[in-house]
Coordinates of C-alpha atoms and ligand atoms in Angstrom, one line a residue:
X1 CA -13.0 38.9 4.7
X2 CA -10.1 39.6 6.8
X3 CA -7.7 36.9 7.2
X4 CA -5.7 37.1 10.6
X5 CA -2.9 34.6 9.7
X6 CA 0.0 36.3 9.6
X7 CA 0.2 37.5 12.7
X8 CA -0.3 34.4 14.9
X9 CA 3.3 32.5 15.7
X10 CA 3.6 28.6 14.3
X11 CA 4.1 27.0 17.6
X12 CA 1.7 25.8 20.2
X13 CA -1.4 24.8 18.7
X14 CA -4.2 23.8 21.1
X15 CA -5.1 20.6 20.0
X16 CA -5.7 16.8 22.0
X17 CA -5.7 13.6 21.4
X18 CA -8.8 11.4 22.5
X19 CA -7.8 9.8 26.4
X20 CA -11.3 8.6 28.3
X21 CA -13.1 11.5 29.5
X22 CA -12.4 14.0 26.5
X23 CA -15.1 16.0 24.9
X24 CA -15.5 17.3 21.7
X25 CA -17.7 19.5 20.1
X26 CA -18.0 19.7 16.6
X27 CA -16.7 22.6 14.8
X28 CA -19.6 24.9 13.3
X29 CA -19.2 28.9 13.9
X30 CA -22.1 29.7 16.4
X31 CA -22.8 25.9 17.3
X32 CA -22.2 27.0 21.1
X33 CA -25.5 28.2 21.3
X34 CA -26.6 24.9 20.4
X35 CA -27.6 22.6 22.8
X36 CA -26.0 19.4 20.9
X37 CA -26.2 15.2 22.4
X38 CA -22.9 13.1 22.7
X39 CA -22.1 9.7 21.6
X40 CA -19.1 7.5 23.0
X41 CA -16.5 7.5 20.9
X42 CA -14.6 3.2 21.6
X43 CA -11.1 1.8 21.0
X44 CA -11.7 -0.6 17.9
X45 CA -8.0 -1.8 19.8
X46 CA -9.7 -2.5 23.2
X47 CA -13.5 -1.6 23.2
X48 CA -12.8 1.3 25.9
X49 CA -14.5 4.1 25.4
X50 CA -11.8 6.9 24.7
X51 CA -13.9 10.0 24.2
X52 CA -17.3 11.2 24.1
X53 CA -18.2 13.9 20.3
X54 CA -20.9 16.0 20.0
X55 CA -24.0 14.2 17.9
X56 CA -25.4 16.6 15.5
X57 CA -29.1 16.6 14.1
X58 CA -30.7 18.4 11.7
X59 CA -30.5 21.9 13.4
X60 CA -26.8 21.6 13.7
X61 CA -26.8 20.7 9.9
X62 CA -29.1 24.2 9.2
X63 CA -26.7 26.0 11.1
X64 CA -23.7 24.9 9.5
X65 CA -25.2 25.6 5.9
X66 CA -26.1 28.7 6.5
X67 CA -22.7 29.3 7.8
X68 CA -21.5 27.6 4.4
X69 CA -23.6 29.6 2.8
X70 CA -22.4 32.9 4.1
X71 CA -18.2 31.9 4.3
X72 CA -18.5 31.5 0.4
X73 CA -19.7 34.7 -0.1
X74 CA -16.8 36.2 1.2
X75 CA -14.0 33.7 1.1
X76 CA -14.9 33.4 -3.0
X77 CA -14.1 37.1 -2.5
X78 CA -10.7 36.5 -1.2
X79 CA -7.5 36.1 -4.0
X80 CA -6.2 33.2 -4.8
X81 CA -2.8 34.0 -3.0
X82 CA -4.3 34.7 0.4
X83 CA -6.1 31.2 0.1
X84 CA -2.3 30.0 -0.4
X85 CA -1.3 31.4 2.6
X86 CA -3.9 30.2 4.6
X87 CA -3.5 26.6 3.2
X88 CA 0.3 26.8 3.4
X89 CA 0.1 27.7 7.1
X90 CA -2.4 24.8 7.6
X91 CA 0.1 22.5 6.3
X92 CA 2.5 23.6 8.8
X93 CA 0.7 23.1 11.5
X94 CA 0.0 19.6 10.6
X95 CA 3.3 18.9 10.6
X96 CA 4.0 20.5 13.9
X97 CA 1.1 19.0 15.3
X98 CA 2.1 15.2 13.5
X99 CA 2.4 13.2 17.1
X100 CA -1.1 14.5 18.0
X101 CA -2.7 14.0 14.8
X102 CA -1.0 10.2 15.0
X103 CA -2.2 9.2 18.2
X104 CA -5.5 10.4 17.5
X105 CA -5.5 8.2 14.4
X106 CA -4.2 5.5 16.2
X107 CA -6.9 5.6 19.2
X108 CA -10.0 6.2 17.1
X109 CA -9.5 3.9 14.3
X110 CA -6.6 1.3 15.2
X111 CA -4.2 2.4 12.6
X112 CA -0.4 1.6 13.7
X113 CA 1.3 4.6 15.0
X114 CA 4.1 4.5 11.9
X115 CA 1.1 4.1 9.5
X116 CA -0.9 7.1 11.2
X117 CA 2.8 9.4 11.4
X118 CA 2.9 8.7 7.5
X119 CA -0.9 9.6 7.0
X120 CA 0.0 12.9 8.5
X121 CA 2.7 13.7 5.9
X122 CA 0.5 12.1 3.0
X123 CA -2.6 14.7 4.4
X124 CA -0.5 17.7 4.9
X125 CA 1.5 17.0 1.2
X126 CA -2.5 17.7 -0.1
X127 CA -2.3 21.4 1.4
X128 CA 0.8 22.3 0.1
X129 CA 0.1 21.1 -3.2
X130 CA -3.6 23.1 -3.5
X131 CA -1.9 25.9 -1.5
X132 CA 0.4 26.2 -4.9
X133 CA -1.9 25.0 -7.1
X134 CA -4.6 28.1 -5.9
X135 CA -2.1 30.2 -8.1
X136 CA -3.0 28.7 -11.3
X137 CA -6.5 28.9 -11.1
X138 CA -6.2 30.5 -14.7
X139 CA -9.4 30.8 -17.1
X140 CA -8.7 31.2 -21.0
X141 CA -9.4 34.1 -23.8
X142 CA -10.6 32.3 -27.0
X143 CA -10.5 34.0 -30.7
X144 CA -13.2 35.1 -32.1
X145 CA -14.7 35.3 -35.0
X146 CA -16.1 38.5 -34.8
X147 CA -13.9 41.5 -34.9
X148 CA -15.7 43.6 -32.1
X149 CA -16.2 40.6 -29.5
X150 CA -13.7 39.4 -27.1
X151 CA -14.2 35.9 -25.8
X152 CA -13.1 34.8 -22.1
X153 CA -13.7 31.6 -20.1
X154 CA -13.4 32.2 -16.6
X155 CA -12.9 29.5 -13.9
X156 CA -15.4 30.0 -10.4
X157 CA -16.2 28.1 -7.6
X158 CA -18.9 25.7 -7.8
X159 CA -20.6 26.7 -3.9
X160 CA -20.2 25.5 -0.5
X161 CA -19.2 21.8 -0.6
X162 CA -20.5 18.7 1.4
X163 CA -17.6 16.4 1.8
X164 CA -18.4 13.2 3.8
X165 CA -15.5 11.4 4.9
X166 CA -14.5 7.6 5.4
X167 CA -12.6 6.3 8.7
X168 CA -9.8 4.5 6.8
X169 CA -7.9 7.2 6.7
X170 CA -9.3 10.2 8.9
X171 CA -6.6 12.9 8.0
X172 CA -5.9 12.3 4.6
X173 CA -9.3 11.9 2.6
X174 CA -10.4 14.9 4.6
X175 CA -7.6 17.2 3.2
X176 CA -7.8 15.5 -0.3
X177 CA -11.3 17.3 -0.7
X178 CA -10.9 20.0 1.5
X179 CA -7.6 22.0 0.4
X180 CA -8.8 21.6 -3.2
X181 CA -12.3 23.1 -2.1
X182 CA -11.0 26.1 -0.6
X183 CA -8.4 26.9 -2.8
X184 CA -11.1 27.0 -5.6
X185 CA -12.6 29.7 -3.3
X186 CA -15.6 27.4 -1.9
X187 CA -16.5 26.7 1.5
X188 CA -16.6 23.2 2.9
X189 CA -19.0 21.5 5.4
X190 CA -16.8 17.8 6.9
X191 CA -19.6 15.0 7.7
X192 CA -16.2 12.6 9.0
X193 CA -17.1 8.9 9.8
X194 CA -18.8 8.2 12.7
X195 CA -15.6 6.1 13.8
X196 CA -12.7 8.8 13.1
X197 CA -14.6 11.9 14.8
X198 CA -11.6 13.8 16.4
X199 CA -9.1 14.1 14.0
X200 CA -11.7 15.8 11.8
X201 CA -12.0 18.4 14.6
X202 CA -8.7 19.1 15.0
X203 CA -7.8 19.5 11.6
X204 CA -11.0 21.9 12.1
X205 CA -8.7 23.4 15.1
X206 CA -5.7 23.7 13.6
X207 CA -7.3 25.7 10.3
X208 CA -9.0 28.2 12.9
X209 CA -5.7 28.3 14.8
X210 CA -3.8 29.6 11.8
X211 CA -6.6 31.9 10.7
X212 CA -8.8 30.6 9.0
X213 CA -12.5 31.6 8.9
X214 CA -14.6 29.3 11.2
X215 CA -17.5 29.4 8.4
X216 CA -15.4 28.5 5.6
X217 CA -14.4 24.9 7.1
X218 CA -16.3 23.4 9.2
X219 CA -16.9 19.5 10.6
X220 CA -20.3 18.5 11.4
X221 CA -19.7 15.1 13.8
X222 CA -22.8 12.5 14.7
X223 CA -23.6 8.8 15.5
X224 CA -26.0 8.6 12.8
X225 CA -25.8 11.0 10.1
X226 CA -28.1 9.6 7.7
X227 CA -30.7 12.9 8.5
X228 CA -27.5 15.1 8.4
X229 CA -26.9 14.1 5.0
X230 CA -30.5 14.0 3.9
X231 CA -31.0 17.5 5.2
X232 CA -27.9 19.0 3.8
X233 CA -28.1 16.7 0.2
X234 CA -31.4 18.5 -0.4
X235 CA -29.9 22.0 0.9
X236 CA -29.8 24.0 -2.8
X237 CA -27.2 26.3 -1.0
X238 CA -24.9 23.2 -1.0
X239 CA -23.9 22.9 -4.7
X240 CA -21.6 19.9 -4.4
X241 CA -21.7 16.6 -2.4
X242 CA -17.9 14.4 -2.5
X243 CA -18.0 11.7 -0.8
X244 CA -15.3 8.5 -0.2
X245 CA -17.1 5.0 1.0
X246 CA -18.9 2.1 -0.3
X247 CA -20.9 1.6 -3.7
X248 CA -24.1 1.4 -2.3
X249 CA -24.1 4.4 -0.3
X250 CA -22.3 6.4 -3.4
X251 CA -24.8 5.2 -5.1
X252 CA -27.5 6.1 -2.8
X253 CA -26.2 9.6 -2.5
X254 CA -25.6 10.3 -6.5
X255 CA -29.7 9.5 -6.7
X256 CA -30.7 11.6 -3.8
X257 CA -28.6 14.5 -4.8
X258 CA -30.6 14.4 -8.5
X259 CA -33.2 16.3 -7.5
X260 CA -31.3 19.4 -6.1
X261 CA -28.5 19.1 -9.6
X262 CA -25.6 18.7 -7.1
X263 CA -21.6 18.4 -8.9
X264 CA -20.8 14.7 -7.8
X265 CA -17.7 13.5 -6.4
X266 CA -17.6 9.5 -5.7
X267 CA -14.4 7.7 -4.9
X268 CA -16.0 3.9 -4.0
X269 CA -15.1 0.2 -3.8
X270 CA -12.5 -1.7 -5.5
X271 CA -11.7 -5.0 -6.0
X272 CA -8.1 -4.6 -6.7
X273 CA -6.0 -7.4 -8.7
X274 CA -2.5 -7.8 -8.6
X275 CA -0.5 -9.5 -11.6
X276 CA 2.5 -11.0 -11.3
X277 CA 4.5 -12.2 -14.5
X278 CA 6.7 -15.1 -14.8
X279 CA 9.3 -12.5 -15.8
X280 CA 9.2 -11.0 -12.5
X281 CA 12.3 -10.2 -9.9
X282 CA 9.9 -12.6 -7.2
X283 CA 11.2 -10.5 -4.3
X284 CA 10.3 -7.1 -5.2
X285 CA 7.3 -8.1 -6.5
X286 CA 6.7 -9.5 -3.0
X287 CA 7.7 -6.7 -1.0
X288 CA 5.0 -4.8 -3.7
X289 CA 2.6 -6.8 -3.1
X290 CA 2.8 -6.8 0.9
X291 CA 2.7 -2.9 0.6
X292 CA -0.3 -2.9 -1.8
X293 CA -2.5 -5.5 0.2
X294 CA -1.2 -5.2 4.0
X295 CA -1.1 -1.1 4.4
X296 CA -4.2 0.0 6.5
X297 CA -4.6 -3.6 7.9
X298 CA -5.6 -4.1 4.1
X299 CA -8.1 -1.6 4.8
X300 CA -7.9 1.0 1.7
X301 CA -9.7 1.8 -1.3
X302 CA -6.7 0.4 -3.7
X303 CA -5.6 -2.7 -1.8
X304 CA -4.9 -5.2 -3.5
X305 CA -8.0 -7.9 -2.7
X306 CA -7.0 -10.6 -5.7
X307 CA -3.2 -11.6 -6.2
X308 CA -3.1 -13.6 -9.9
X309 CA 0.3 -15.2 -9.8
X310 CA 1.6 -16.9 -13.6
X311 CA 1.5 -20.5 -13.3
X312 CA 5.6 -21.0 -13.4
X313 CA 6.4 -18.8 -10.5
X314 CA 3.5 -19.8 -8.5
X315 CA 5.1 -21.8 -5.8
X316 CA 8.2 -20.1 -5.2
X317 CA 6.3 -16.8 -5.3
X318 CA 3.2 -18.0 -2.6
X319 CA 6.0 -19.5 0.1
X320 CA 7.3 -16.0 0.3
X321 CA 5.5 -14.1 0.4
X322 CA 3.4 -16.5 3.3
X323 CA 6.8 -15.6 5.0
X324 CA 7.0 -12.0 4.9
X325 CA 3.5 -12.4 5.8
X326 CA 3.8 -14.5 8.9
X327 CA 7.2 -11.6 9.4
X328 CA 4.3 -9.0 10.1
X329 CA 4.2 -8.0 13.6
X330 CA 0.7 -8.1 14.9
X331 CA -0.6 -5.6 17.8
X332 CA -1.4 -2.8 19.6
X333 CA -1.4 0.2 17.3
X334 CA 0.3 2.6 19.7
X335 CA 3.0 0.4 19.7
X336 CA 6.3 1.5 18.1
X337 CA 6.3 -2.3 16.3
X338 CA 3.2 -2.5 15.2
X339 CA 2.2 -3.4 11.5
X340 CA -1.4 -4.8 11.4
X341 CA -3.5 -3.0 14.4
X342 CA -7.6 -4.3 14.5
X343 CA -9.8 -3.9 12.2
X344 CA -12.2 -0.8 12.4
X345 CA -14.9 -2.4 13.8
X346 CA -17.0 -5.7 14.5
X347 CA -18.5 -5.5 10.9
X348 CA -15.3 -5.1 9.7
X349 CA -13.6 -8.2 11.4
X350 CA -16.6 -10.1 10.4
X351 CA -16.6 -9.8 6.7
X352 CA -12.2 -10.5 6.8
X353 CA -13.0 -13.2 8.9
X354 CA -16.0 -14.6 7.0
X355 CA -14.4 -14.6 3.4
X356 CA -11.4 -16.3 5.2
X357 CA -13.6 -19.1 6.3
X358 CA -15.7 -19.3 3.4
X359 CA -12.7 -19.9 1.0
X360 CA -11.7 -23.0 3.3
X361 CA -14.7 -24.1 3.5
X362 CA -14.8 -24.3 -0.7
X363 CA -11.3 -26.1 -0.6
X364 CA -8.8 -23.5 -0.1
X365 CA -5.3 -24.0 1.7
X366 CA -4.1 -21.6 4.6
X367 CA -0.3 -21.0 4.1
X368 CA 0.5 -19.1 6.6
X369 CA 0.9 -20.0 10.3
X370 CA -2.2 -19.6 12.9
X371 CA -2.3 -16.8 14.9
X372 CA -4.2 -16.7 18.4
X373 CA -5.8 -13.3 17.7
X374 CA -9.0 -11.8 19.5
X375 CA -11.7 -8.9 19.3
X376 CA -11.3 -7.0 16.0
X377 CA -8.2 -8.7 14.9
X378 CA -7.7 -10.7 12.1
X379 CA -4.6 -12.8 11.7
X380 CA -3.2 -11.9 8.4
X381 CA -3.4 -14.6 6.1
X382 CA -2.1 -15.7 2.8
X383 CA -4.7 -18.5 0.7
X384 CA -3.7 -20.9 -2.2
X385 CA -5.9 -23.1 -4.4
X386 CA -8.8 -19.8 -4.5
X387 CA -11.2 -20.1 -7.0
X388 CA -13.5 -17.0 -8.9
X389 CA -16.4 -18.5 -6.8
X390 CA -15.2 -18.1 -3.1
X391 CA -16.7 -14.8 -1.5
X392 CA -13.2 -13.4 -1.7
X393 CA -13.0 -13.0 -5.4
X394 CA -16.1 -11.2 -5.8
X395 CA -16.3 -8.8 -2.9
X396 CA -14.3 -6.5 -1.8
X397 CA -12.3 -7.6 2.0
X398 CA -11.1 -4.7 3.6
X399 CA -9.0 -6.9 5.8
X400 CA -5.5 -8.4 5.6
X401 CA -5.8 -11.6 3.4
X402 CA -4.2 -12.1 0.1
X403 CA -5.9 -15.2 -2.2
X404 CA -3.7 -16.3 -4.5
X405 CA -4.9 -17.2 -8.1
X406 CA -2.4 -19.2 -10.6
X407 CA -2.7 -18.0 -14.3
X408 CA -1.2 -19.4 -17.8
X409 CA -0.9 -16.0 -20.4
X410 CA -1.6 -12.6 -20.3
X411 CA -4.9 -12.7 -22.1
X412 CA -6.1 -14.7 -19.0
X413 CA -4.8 -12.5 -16.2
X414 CA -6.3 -9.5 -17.7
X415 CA -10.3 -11.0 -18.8
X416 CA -10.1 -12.2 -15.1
X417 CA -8.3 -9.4 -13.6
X418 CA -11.1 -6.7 -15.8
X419 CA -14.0 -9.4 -15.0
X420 CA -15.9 -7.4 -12.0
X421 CA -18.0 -4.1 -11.6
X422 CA -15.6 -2.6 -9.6
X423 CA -12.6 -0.5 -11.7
X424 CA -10.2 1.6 -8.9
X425 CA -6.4 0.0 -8.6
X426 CA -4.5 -3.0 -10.6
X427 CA -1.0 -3.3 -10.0
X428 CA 1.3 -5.3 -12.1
X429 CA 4.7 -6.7 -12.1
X430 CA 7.0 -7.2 -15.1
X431 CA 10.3 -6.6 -16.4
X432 CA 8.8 -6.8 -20.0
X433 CA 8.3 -3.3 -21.2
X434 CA 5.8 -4.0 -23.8
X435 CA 3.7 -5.6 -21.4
X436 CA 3.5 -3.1 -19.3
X437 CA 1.9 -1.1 -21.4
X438 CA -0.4 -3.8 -23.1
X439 CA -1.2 -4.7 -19.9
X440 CA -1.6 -1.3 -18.3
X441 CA -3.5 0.1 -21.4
X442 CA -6.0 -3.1 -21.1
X443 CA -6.8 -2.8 -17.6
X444 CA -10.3 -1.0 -16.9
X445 CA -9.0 1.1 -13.8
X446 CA -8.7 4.8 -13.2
X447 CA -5.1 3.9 -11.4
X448 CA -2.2 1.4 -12.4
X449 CA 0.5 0.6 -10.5
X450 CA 3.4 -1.2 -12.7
X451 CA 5.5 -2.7 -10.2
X452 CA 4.5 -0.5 -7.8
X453 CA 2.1 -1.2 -5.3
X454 CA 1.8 2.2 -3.8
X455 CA 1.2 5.0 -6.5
X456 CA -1.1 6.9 -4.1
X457 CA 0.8 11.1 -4.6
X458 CA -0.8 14.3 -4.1
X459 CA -0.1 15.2 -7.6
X460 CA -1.8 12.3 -9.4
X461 CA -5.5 12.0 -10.3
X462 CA -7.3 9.4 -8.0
X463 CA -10.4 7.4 -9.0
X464 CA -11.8 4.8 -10.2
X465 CA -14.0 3.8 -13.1
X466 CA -17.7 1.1 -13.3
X467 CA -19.1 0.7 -10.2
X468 CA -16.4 2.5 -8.3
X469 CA -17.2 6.0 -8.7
X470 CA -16.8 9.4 -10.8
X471 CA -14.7 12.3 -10.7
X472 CA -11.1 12.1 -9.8
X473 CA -9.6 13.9 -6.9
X474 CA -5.6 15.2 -6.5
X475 CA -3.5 17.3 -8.8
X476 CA -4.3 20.0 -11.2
X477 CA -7.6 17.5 -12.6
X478 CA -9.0 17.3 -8.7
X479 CA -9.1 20.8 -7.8
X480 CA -11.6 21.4 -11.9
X481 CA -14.0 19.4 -9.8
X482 CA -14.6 22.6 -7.6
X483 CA -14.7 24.8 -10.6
X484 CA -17.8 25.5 -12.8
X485 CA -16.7 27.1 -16.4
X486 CA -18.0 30.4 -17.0
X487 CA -18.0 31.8 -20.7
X488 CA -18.0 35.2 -20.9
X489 CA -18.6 37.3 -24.7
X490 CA -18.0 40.5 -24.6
X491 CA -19.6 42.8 -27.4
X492 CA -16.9 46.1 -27.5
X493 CA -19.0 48.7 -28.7
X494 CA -22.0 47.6 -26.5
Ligands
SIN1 C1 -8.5 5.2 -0.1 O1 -8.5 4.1 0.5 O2 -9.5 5.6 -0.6 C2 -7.3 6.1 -0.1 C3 -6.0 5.4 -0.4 C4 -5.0 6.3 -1.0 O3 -5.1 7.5 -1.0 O4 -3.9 5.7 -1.4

């Protein structure tokens, strides 16, 4: 495979954001022969539509895995160091293309433009990290036991890759699968959510306008992928599935992708609590708190859904943060100001709204002030006098509202902070050191923030535990889930 990079200049990539009339097609190599449908891609800010995206069926889906199929044979081929490149100049162009990339986010899925500029530094920080970490894809030589055998364990890629892709955050959970993928030497096939479409393709874009082999990455866009996924799950050429979204469709996937013995990556729900001692400094622990439960419109995986609050510093904790919360400026998410944007979708409003209204209707108190809000936003809302039994404590929200729970000890806050199926993100705040670790140690969650509410790095292993998923993705422990081990025992005199 011959890898063109190094000769194309850093500036100018070719790259749009959605405005009404765009088109995009996805990005498979050959797809132009294809004669491929459209669906309208809408503003979850305004309901316009904003672009129309190629929707792919199941002859798109053959076409892009035998495409898969034939970029791993050569890019496995390639060294580690001229993945590095590649990835390295794929980072850069991120970078350069930021205010595209930002807009984009911020038309297809609502996100605030400062939120959706950050994304594009947190997505990029994934390819430089695999572009280095592509260098240490060392195996290991064991000893042996017999004196004319040598013993090696070799790391290879695991195949071409299915990664399907959530719309919370379109740039970001794309590279977190991708850049580890290809600098294991496999080739990647994107499924991104229906909602978040074109940033998908122009990451696509950008990798091709650096050099980068159109069959090694490519993103496969439709309204309803369900036969996508079907056709390319039961695909043997396709030797690993990853996929970020809810537990039921994990789930769904992990059973279907039995009978073909795919590798399994599932990052799923959580039902994140947040603790906060008596011993805490009450404003930090705010301002950790607002970061933890009010990024992403409180749509991410880690939010914070469940704020437990120690009986002593209840009041003086819930009136302020209700004020930093009734602080956040609601609004259009191309605007410079703009904290909370809408919510996703109808759906998504619904259920915010729904486990608002169902926590009144059981007896809860509103503390912070009404908002005259319409379409998919949701007024972000702080609740006192929750109970386990309201919808909010035992589902996840995905929408910016904090219940607030009081507690007496720290055997309490962790039996109800450990009691659900669900085990991503708890966050804690104390200035006791010894509880941090109790309390972090006791916690059944694949991440802990200790008075930190936003632990999220490139270098740090993500994912969750229970009911929300297997396999961990980021740093050196993401990039083995692209890796089978290969023991090799070699006999000298043979
Ligand atoms: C997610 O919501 O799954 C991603 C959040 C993060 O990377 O911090």
């Amino acid at each position: 495979m011959s890898l063109s990079h190094a000769s194309r200049p850093a500036a100018h990539f070719m790259i749009e954001a959605p405005t009404p009339g765009a088109d995009y097609t996805a990005v498979i190599a050959g797809l132009e022969a294809e004669a491929v449908g459209r669906y309208s891609l809408r503003s979850p800010a305004s309901g316009e539509v904003i672009a129309s995206v190629a929707d792919c069926g199941a002859a798109q889906a053959r076409l892009a895995a035998d495409n898969a199929q034939r970029g791993f044979e050569s890019w496995r081929q390639t060294t580690p160091f001229a993945r590095a490149a590649l990835l390295k100049a794929w980072h850069s162009a991120m970078l350069e293309a930021k205010e595209v990339l930002a807009l984009t986010m911020a038309r297809e899925m609502g996100k605030p433009i400062g939120e959706a500029r950050g994304e594009v530094d947190y997505a990029a920080s994934f390819l430089e990290w695999y572009a280095e970490q592509a260098k240490r894809l060392d195996g290991d030589i064991l000893p042996s036991q017999h004196p004319d055998k040598r013993l090696a364990v070799l790391r290879q890629p695991v195949g071409p890759v299915f990664a399907i892709t959530p719309w919370n955050f379109p740039a970001a959970m794309i590279t977190r699968k991708v850049a580890p993928g290809l600098a294991a030497g496999c080739s990647v096939i994107v499924k991104p959510a229906e909602q978040t479409p074109v940033t998908a393709i122009l990451l696509a874009r950008l990798w091709q306008q650096v050099g980068g082999p159109a069959e090694v990455f490519q993103v496969i866009t439709a309204e309803r992928p369900a036969e996508i996924s079907d056709l390319l799950i039961a695909d043997t050429r396709i030797r690993k599935v990853t996929f970020t979204g809810s537990t039921p469709v994990g789930k769904h996937l992990y059973a279907k992708s039995a009978a073909t013995m795919k590798r399994m990556s599932l990052e799923l729900g959580g039902h994140a609590p947040f603790l906060v001692f008596d011993d805490a400094d009450i404003d930090a622990a705010v301002a950790e708190v607002m970061a933890s439960k009010f990024r992403n419109g409180g749509q991410t995986c880690v939010c914070t859904n469940r704020v437990y609050v120690q009986r002593g510093i209840f009041d003086s904790f819930a009136k302020r943060l209700a004020q930093a919360v009734d602080a956040l400026s609601v609004g259009q998410p191309e605007e410079e100001t703009t904290q909370i944007g809408p919510l996703v979708s109808q759906a998504g409003r619904d259920k915010a709204q729904s486990h608002i209204d169902d926590a009144l209707a059981q007896g809860a108190r509103r503390l912070t002030a009404a908002r005259e809000v319409d379409g998919f936003f949701v007024a972000p809302t702080v609740l006192a006098d929750v109970t386990e039994e309201m919808r909010i404590m035992q589902e996840e929200t995905f929408g910016p509202v904090a219940p607030l729970v009081a507690f007496d000890d720290e055997a309490q806050a962790v039996a109800a902070a450990n009691a659900t199926p669900f085990g991503l993100a708890a966050y804690l705040w104390t200035r006791n050191l010894g509880r941090a670790h109790r309390v972090s140690e006791a916690l059944d969650y694949g991440i802990v923030g200790v008075n930190d509410g936003a632990p999220s790095v490139p270098q740090a292993p993500f994912g969750g535990v229970k009911d929300s998923g297997i396999g961990r993705e980021g740093g050196r422990y993401g990039i083995d889930e692209y890796l089978d081990l290969k023991f090799v025992s070699t006999r000298l005199d043979g």
